[in-house]
């Protein structure tokens, strides 16, 4: 048998999630796709929030000072401007199309506040777990302005912005060997199709935020509408096709850690004792 001829197995929609309207920070309205009761986690992903509103009152209070320990927060801004500051003296401005991949590691305290008083604010925050060996690592940032996020055009009518992962010869800037993440912002013109092979064994989801796509093989492809997330299963070959409008989605995947998760709010550790220690360290100012 010629193994080179083996094709990746097509992915299918294992389940669809619509998310839960909630609020976080000082009252920012958002939709929680991962991390709510429907889908508590999708190893290594702990949380996915979409924020998207034209109403300043939905975001103006922002996310004042709060801690994180034991994982990574990934902010991808589509519209709007958000300023972040942490207690180690790091500060930056997230502009439309930029990404901040923050490794909280052993801990930091930061704020994320809107740098605008009106207009649209739209984007995603994803939490990615760290393996036990990296939970107490030094905090660090991988932050990229939009002009540093490469764009691939792998098929006619298909444009892919690469935050993490690889499409042909184009490679996204994020480096994280622990979970080997893929984070693609995929735009499909109406009727156009694209197929993409994810790394084998990764957990994966597609969240559609404009238009609608079908996911899966022609015969049993499933429709995924805007504001729906498809948890992918089955195989690694993701087959996407836009409906009769232009569509846009994020396609995200990562290697599962398969470790115990003990989480409470902004602390995600492996054991109860580590979780208790996180509270003590935070209260005693060791972040
Ligand atoms: Fe935060």
CSV table of C-alpha atoms and ligand atoms in Angstrom, one decimal:
chain,number,residue,atom,x,y,z
A,1,UNK,CA,0.0,0.0,0.0
A,2,UNK,CA,1.3,3.4,-0.9
A,3,UNK,CA,0.8,5.5,2.2
A,4,UNK,CA,1.5,8.7,0.4
A,5,UNK,CA,-1.9,8.4,-1.3
A,6,UNK,CA,-3.8,8.3,2.0
A,7,UNK,CA,-6.0,11.4,2.1
A,8,UNK,CA,-6.8,13.0,5.5
A,9,UNK,CA,-10.2,12.0,6.8
A,10,UNK,CA,-12.8,14.8,6.4
A,11,UNK,CA,-13.9,16.6,9.5
A,12,UNK,CA,-17.6,16.8,10.4
A,13,UNK,CA,-19.7,19.0,12.6
A,14,UNK,CA,-19.7,17.1,15.9
A,15,UNK,CA,-22.0,19.7,17.5
A,16,UNK,CA,-23.2,23.2,17.1
A,17,UNK,CA,-23.1,25.8,19.9
A,18,UNK,CA,-25.0,29.1,19.8
A,19,UNK,CA,-23.4,30.5,22.9
A,20,UNK,CA,-24.8,32.3,25.9
A,21,UNK,CA,-25.3,36.1,26.3
A,22,UNK,CA,-23.4,37.2,29.4
A,23,UNK,CA,-21.3,40.0,30.8
A,24,UNK,CA,-17.8,40.2,32.2
A,25,UNK,CA,-15.4,42.8,33.4
A,26,UNK,CA,-17.3,45.9,34.6
A,27,UNK,CA,-20.4,44.9,32.6
A,28,UNK,CA,-19.2,44.4,29.0
A,29,UNK,CA,-21.8,42.5,27.0
A,30,UNK,CA,-20.6,39.4,25.2
A,31,UNK,CA,-21.5,36.0,24.0
A,32,UNK,CA,-19.7,33.0,25.5
A,33,UNK,CA,-19.2,30.1,23.1
A,34,UNK,CA,-16.8,28.1,25.2
A,35,UNK,CA,-16.6,28.2,29.0
A,36,UNK,CA,-20.4,28.4,29.6
A,37,UNK,CA,-22.8,25.6,30.6
A,38,UNK,CA,-23.2,24.4,27.0
A,39,UNK,CA,-19.5,23.8,26.4
A,40,UNK,CA,-17.4,24.2,29.6
A,41,UNK,CA,-14.2,23.6,27.7
A,42,UNK,CA,-12.7,22.1,24.5
A,43,UNK,CA,-9.2,21.0,25.6
A,44,UNK,CA,-6.9,23.0,25.3
A,45,UNK,CA,-9.5,25.8,25.0
A,46,UNK,CA,-11.0,27.1,28.2
A,47,UNK,CA,-13.1,30.0,27.0
A,48,UNK,CA,-14.2,31.8,23.8
A,49,UNK,CA,-16.1,35.1,24.1
A,50,UNK,CA,-17.3,37.2,21.1
A,51,UNK,CA,-17.9,40.8,21.8
A,52,UNK,CA,-19.6,42.8,19.1
A,53,UNK,CA,-21.7,46.0,19.5
A,54,UNK,CA,-22.2,49.5,18.2
A,55,UNK,CA,-23.6,50.6,21.6
A,56,UNK,CA,-20.9,52.3,23.8
A,57,UNK,CA,-22.9,51.4,26.9
A,58,UNK,CA,-22.2,47.7,26.2
A,59,UNK,CA,-18.4,48.1,26.3
A,60,UNK,CA,-17.5,51.4,27.9
A,61,UNK,CA,-16.9,50.1,31.4
A,62,UNK,CA,-14.2,47.7,30.0
A,63,UNK,CA,-12.2,45.2,32.0
A,64,UNK,CA,-10.6,47.0,34.9
A,65,UNK,CA,-7.7,45.5,36.9
A,66,UNK,CA,-7.9,41.7,37.2
A,67,UNK,CA,-5.5,38.8,37.6
A,68,UNK,CA,-4.7,35.7,35.5
A,69,UNK,CA,-2.6,32.7,36.2
A,70,UNK,CA,-1.9,29.3,34.5
A,71,UNK,CA,-3.0,29.9,30.9
A,72,UNK,CA,-3.0,32.3,27.9
A,73,UNK,CA,-5.5,34.9,26.8
A,74,UNK,CA,-5.8,35.7,23.1
A,75,UNK,CA,-7.5,38.9,22.0
A,76,UNK,CA,-8.2,39.4,18.4
A,77,UNK,CA,-9.7,42.8,17.6
A,78,UNK,CA,-11.9,43.2,14.5
A,79,UNK,CA,-13.2,46.7,15.2
A,80,UNK,CA,-12.5,49.2,17.9
A,81,UNK,CA,-9.5,50.1,20.1
A,82,UNK,CA,-8.6,48.7,23.5
A,83,UNK,CA,-5.7,49.7,25.7
A,84,UNK,CA,-4.1,47.1,28.0
A,85,UNK,CA,-1.8,47.7,30.9
A,86,UNK,CA,-0.3,45.3,33.4
A,87,UNK,CA,1.4,45.4,36.8
A,88,UNK,CA,4.8,44.6,35.2
A,89,UNK,CA,4.8,47.9,33.3
A,90,UNK,CA,3.6,46.5,29.9
A,91,UNK,CA,1.2,48.7,28.0
A,92,UNK,CA,-0.2,48.6,24.5
A,93,UNK,CA,-3.0,49.6,22.2
A,94,UNK,CA,-5.0,47.0,20.3
A,95,UNK,CA,-6.2,48.4,17.0
A,96,UNK,CA,-8.5,46.8,14.5
A,97,UNK,CA,-7.0,43.6,13.1
A,98,UNK,CA,-4.4,43.3,15.7
A,99,UNK,CA,-3.8,40.3,18.0
A,100,UNK,CA,-2.4,40.0,21.5
A,101,UNK,CA,-1.4,36.5,22.6
A,102,UNK,CA,-0.7,36.9,26.3
A,103,UNK,CA,0.9,34.1,28.3
A,104,UNK,CA,-0.1,34.8,31.9
A,105,UNK,CA,2.0,32.0,33.3
A,106,UNK,CA,2.6,32.4,37.0
A,107,UNK,CA,0.5,35.6,37.1
A,108,UNK,CA,-0.1,39.2,36.3
A,109,UNK,CA,-2.7,41.8,36.9
A,110,UNK,CA,-3.9,43.8,34.0
A,111,UNK,CA,-6.7,46.0,32.6
A,112,UNK,CA,-8.3,46.1,29.2
A,113,UNK,CA,-10.1,49.3,28.6
A,114,UNK,CA,-11.8,50.8,25.5
A,115,UNK,CA,-9.8,53.6,23.9
A,116,UNK,CA,-13.0,55.1,22.4
A,117,UNK,CA,-16.3,56.6,23.6
A,118,UNK,CA,-18.5,55.6,20.7
A,119,UNK,CA,-18.5,53.4,17.6
A,120,UNK,CA,-18.2,49.8,17.1
A,121,UNK,CA,-16.2,47.3,19.2
A,122,UNK,CA,-15.9,43.8,17.9
A,123,UNK,CA,-13.6,40.9,18.5
A,124,UNK,CA,-12.8,37.7,20.3
A,125,UNK,CA,-11.1,36.6,23.4
A,126,UNK,CA,-9.9,33.0,23.6
A,127,UNK,CA,-8.3,31.3,26.6
A,128,UNK,CA,-5.8,28.6,25.8
A,129,UNK,CA,-4.6,26.3,28.6
A,130,UNK,CA,-0.9,25.8,29.5
A,131,UNK,CA,0.5,22.4,30.3
A,132,UNK,CA,1.4,21.8,34.0
A,133,UNK,CA,5.1,22.3,33.2
A,134,UNK,CA,4.5,25.8,31.8
A,135,UNK,CA,1.8,27.2,34.2
A,136,UNK,CA,4.3,29.0,36.4
A,137,UNK,CA,6.4,30.4,33.5
A,138,UNK,CA,7.3,34.1,33.2
A,139,UNK,CA,4.4,36.1,31.7
A,140,UNK,CA,5.0,37.2,28.1
A,141,UNK,CA,3.3,38.8,25.2
A,142,UNK,CA,3.2,38.0,21.5
A,143,UNK,CA,1.5,41.1,20.1
A,144,UNK,CA,1.1,41.9,16.4
A,145,UNK,CA,-0.3,44.9,14.6
A,146,UNK,CA,-2.5,44.1,11.5
A,147,UNK,CA,0.4,44.7,9.1
A,148,UNK,CA,2.3,41.9,10.7
A,149,UNK,CA,-0.4,39.3,10.3
A,150,UNK,CA,0.2,37.6,7.0
A,151,UNK,CA,-2.5,36.9,4.5
A,152,UNK,CA,-2.8,33.9,2.2
A,153,UNK,CA,-5.0,33.4,-0.8
A,154,UNK,CA,-5.1,29.7,-1.1
A,155,UNK,CA,-8.0,29.4,-3.6
A,156,UNK,CA,-10.1,31.8,-5.8
A,157,UNK,CA,-12.3,34.0,-3.6
A,158,UNK,CA,-10.6,32.7,-0.4
A,159,UNK,CA,-8.6,35.0,1.9
A,160,UNK,CA,-7.0,33.8,5.1
A,161,UNK,CA,-5.3,35.9,7.8
A,162,UNK,CA,-2.9,33.8,9.7
A,163,UNK,CA,-2.6,34.5,13.4
A,164,UNK,CA,-1.2,31.0,14.1
A,165,UNK,CA,-0.6,28.0,11.9
A,166,UNK,CA,0.4,27.5,8.3
A,167,UNK,CA,-1.3,27.8,4.9
A,168,UNK,CA,1.0,26.6,2.1
A,169,UNK,CA,4.2,28.7,2.6
A,170,UNK,CA,2.5,31.3,4.7
A,171,UNK,CA,3.1,31.0,8.5
A,172,UNK,CA,1.3,32.9,11.3
A,173,UNK,CA,3.5,34.7,13.8
A,174,UNK,CA,2.4,33.1,17.0
A,175,UNK,CA,4.8,30.5,18.5
A,176,UNK,CA,3.4,28.1,21.2
A,177,UNK,CA,4.9,24.6,20.9
A,178,UNK,CA,2.8,23.3,23.9
A,179,UNK,CA,-0.5,23.4,22.1
A,180,UNK,CA,0.7,24.0,18.5
A,181,UNK,CA,-2.3,26.3,17.8
A,182,UNK,CA,-4.0,27.2,14.5
A,183,UNK,CA,-5.9,30.5,14.5
A,184,UNK,CA,-7.1,31.5,11.0
A,185,UNK,CA,-9.5,34.3,10.0
A,186,UNK,CA,-11.1,33.0,6.8
A,187,UNK,CA,-13.1,35.0,4.3
A,188,UNK,CA,-15.0,33.2,1.6
A,189,UNK,CA,-16.7,34.9,-1.2
A,190,UNK,CA,-20.2,33.7,-1.8
A,191,UNK,CA,-20.2,30.1,-3.2
A,192,UNK,CA,-16.5,29.7,-2.9
A,193,UNK,CA,-15.0,26.7,-1.2
A,194,UNK,CA,-11.7,25.8,0.6
A,195,UNK,CA,-10.3,22.7,2.2
A,196,UNK,CA,-7.6,22.8,4.8
A,197,UNK,CA,-5.9,20.0,6.7
A,198,UNK,CA,-5.5,20.6,10.4
A,199,UNK,CA,-2.7,18.9,12.4
A,200,UNK,CA,-3.9,15.4,13.3
A,201,UNK,CA,-5.5,15.0,16.7
A,202,UNK,CA,-6.1,18.7,17.4
A,203,UNK,CA,-9.3,19.9,19.0
A,204,UNK,CA,-10.9,22.3,16.5
A,205,UNK,CA,-13.8,24.6,16.0
A,206,UNK,CA,-15.1,27.0,13.4
A,207,UNK,CA,-17.0,30.1,14.5
A,208,UNK,CA,-18.9,31.9,11.7
A,209,UNK,CA,-19.4,35.6,12.3
A,210,UNK,CA,-20.6,36.8,8.8
A,211,UNK,CA,-22.7,35.0,6.3
A,212,UNK,CA,-23.1,31.2,6.5
A,213,UNK,CA,-20.9,28.2,5.5
A,214,UNK,CA,-21.3,24.5,5.1
A,215,UNK,CA,-18.8,22.3,6.8
A,216,UNK,CA,-18.0,18.8,5.8
A,217,UNK,CA,-18.2,16.6,2.7
A,218,UNK,CA,-20.6,17.5,-0.1
A,219,UNK,CA,-23.1,14.8,0.7
A,220,UNK,CA,-23.5,15.4,4.4
A,221,UNK,CA,-22.1,18.9,4.8
A,222,UNK,CA,-23.9,20.8,7.6
A,223,UNK,CA,-24.9,24.4,7.5
A,224,UNK,CA,-23.4,26.7,10.1
A,225,UNK,CA,-24.9,30.2,10.3
A,226,UNK,CA,-23.5,33.4,11.6
A,227,UNK,CA,-23.1,33.4,15.4
A,228,UNK,CA,-22.9,29.6,15.4
A,229,UNK,CA,-19.9,27.7,16.4
A,230,UNK,CA,-19.2,24.2,15.0
A,231,UNK,CA,-17.2,21.9,17.1
A,232,UNK,CA,-15.3,19.7,14.7
A,233,UNK,CA,-14.8,16.0,15.0
A,234,UNK,CA,-14.0,12.9,12.9
A,235,UNK,CA,-11.0,13.9,10.8
A,236,UNK,CA,-8.6,16.7,10.2
A,237,UNK,CA,-9.6,17.8,6.7
A,238,UNK,CA,-11.9,20.8,7.1
A,239,UNK,CA,-14.1,21.5,4.0
A,240,UNK,CA,-15.7,24.9,4.0
A,241,UNK,CA,-18.1,26.4,1.5
A,242,UNK,CA,-19.8,29.8,1.6
A,243,UNK,CA,-23.5,30.1,1.0
A,244,UNK,CA,-25.0,32.8,-1.3
A,245,UNK,CA,-23.4,35.6,0.7
A,246,UNK,CA,-19.8,36.3,1.5
A,247,UNK,CA,-18.9,34.5,4.7
A,248,UNK,CA,-16.2,35.0,7.4
A,249,UNK,CA,-15.2,32.7,10.2
A,250,UNK,CA,-12.4,31.9,12.6
A,251,UNK,CA,-11.0,28.4,12.4
A,252,UNK,CA,-9.1,27.5,15.6
A,253,UNK,CA,-7.4,24.3,16.6
A,254,UNK,CA,-4.9,23.1,19.3
A,255,UNK,CA,-3.3,20.0,20.6
A,256,UNK,CA,-5.3,18.7,23.7
A,257,UNK,CA,-3.3,18.7,26.9
A,258,UNK,CA,-5.3,15.8,28.6
A,259,UNK,CA,-4.4,17.0,32.1
A,260,UNK,CA,-6.7,17.7,35.0
A,261,UNK,CA,-8.2,21.2,35.0
A,262,UNK,CA,-8.9,23.0,38.3
A,263,UNK,CA,-10.3,26.4,37.5
A,264,UNK,CA,-11.9,29.3,39.3
A,265,UNK,CA,-12.5,32.6,37.5
A,266,UNK,CA,-9.1,33.9,36.2
A,267,UNK,CA,-7.0,31.0,37.7
A,268,UNK,CA,-6.6,27.7,35.9
A,269,UNK,CA,-4.4,25.1,37.5
A,270,UNK,CA,-4.1,21.3,37.7
A,271,UNK,CA,-4.9,20.7,41.4
A,272,UNK,CA,-7.0,22.2,44.1
A,273,UNK,CA,-4.0,23.0,46.1
A,274,UNK,CA,-2.4,25.0,43.2
A,275,UNK,CA,-5.7,26.8,42.8
A,276,UNK,CA,-5.8,27.8,46.5
A,277,UNK,CA,-2.1,28.9,46.3
A,278,UNK,CA,-3.1,31.2,43.3
A,279,UNK,CA,-5.6,33.0,45.5
A,280,UNK,CA,-3.1,33.4,48.3
A,281,UNK,CA,-0.3,34.6,46.0
A,282,UNK,CA,-2.7,37.1,44.4
A,283,UNK,CA,-3.9,38.4,47.7
A,284,UNK,CA,-0.4,38.7,49.0
A,285,UNK,CA,0.7,40.7,46.0
A,286,UNK,CA,3.0,38.1,44.4
A,287,UNK,CA,1.6,38.5,40.9
B,1,LIG,FE1,-7.8,39.7,31.2
